[in-house]
Short mmCIF file of C-alpha atoms in Angstrom, two decimals:
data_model
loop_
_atom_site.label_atom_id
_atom_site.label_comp_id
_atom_site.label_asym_id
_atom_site.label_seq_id
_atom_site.Cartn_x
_atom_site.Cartn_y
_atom_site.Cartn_z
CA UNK J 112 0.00 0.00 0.00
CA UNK J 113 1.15 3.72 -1.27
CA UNK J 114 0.95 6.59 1.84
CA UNK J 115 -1.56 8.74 0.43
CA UNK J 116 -1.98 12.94 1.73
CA UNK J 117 -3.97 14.93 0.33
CA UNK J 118 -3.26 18.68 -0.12
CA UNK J 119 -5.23 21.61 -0.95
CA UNK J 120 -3.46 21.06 -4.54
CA UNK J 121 -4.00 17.82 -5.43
CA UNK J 122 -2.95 13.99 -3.55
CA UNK J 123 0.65 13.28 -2.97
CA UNK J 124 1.43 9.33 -3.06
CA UNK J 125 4.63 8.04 -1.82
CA UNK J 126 5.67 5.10 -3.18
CA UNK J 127 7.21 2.12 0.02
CA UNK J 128 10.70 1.94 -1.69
CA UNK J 129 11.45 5.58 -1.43
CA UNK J 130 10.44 5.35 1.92
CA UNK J 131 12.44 2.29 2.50
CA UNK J 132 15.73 4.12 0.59
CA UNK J 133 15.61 7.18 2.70
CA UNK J 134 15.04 5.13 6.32
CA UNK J 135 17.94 2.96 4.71
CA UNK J 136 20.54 6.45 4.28
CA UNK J 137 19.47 7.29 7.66
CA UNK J 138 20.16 4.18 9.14
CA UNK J 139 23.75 3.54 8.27
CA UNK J 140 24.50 7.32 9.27
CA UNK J 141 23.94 6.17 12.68
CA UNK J 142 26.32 5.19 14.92
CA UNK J 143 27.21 1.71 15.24
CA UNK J 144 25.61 0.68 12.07
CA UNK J 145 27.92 -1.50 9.73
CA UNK J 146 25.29 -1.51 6.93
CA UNK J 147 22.03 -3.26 5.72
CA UNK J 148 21.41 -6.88 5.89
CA UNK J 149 19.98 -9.72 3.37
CA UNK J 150 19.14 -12.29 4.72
CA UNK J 151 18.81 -15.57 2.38
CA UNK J 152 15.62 -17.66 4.27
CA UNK J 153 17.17 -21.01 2.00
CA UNK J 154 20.64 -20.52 2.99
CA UNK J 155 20.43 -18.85 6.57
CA UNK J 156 22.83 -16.95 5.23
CA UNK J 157 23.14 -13.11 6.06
CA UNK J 158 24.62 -10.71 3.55
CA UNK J 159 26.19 -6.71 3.95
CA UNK J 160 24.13 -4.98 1.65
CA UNK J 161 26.33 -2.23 -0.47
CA UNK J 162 24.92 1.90 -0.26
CA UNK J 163 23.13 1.31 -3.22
CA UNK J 164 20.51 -1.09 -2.40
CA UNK J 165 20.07 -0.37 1.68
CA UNK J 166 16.32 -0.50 0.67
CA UNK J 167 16.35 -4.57 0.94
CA UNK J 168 17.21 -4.93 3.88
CA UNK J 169 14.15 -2.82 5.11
CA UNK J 170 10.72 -3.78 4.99
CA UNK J 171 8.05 -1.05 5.00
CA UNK J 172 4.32 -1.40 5.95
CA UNK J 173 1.89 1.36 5.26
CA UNK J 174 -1.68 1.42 7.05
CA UNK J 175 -4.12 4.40 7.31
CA UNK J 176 -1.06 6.19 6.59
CA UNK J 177 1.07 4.95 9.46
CA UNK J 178 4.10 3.64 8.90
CA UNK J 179 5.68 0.66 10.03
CA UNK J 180 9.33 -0.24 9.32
CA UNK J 181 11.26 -3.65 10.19
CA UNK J 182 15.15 -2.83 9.87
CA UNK J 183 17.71 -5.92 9.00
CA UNK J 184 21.70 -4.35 9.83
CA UNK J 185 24.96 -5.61 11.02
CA UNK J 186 25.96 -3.63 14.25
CA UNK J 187 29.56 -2.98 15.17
CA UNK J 188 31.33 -5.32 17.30
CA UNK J 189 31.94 -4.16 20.46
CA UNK J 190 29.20 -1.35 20.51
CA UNK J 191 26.05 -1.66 23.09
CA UNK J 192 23.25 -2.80 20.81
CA UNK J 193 20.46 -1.31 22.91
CA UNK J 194 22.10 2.00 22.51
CA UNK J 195 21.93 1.46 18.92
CA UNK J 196 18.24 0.69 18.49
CA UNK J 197 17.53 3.66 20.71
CA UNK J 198 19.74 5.77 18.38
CA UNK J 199 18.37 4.07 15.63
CA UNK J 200 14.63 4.01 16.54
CA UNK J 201 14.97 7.94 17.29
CA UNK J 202 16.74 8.93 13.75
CA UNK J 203 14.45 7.34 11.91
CA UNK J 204 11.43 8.02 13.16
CA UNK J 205 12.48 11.72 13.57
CA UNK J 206 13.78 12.06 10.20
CA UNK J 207 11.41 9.52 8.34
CA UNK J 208 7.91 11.61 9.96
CA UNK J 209 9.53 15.10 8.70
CA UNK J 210 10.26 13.67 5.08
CA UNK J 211 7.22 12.17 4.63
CA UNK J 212 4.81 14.16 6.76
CA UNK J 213 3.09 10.25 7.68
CA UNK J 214 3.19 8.92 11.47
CA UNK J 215 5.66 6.09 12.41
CA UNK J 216 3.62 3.14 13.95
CA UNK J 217 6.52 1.34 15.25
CA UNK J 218 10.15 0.57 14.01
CA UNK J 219 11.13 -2.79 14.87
CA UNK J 220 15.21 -3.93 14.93
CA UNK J 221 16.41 -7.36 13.29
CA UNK J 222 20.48 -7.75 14.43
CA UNK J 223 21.46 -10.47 11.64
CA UNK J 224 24.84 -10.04 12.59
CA UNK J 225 27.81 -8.21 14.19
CA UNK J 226 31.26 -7.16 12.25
CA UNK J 227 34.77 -6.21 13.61
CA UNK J 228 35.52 -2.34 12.17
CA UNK J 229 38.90 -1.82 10.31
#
């Protein structure tokens, strides 16, 4: 489903994967944040996602215009992963809302993995 406002000019309608790519830059700015994860359900196996296609490993759910996002990264080793997901959770929903003018429902964080920083 598309987020749908409506404006005095007409209906804006945002399509899930540029939500997905934006929540995606935002999430790898954050501290802690190696990158984006695939995750292969056959295989079990989880894959770092290069900077241009962070938008798989996020999975975006739009109802009544709320939004719901399910992130999949690879945190930093060594780095307090609740502190992450709180800095996380609060960049994204700050910076998603004000892009998109829609409400975050809930953002929900998927640690596939953790990776040793050269």
């Amino acid at each position: 489903m598309k987020g749908r406002m409506n404006t005095g000019l007409g209906e804006v309608v945002i399509n899930p994967d540029v939500i997905a790519t934006y929540a995606g830059s935002v999430a790898v700015e954050c501290f802690g944040i190696v990158g984006m994860a695939a995750v292969n359900m056959k295989d079990g196996l989880v894959k770092l996602l290069r900077k241009d296609s962070l938008k798989h490993g996020i999975n975006v759910a739009i109802n009544d215009n709320r939004i719901s996002l399910d992130f999949h990264v690879i945190v930093a080793y060594g780095v307090s992963i609740s502190a992450v997901a709180d800095n996380l959770i609060g960049n994204v929903k700050y910076k998603v809302e004000e892009f998109t003018g829609m409400e975050i429902e809930h953002v929900r964080i998927l640690v596939e993995g953790v990776r040793v920083i050269d």
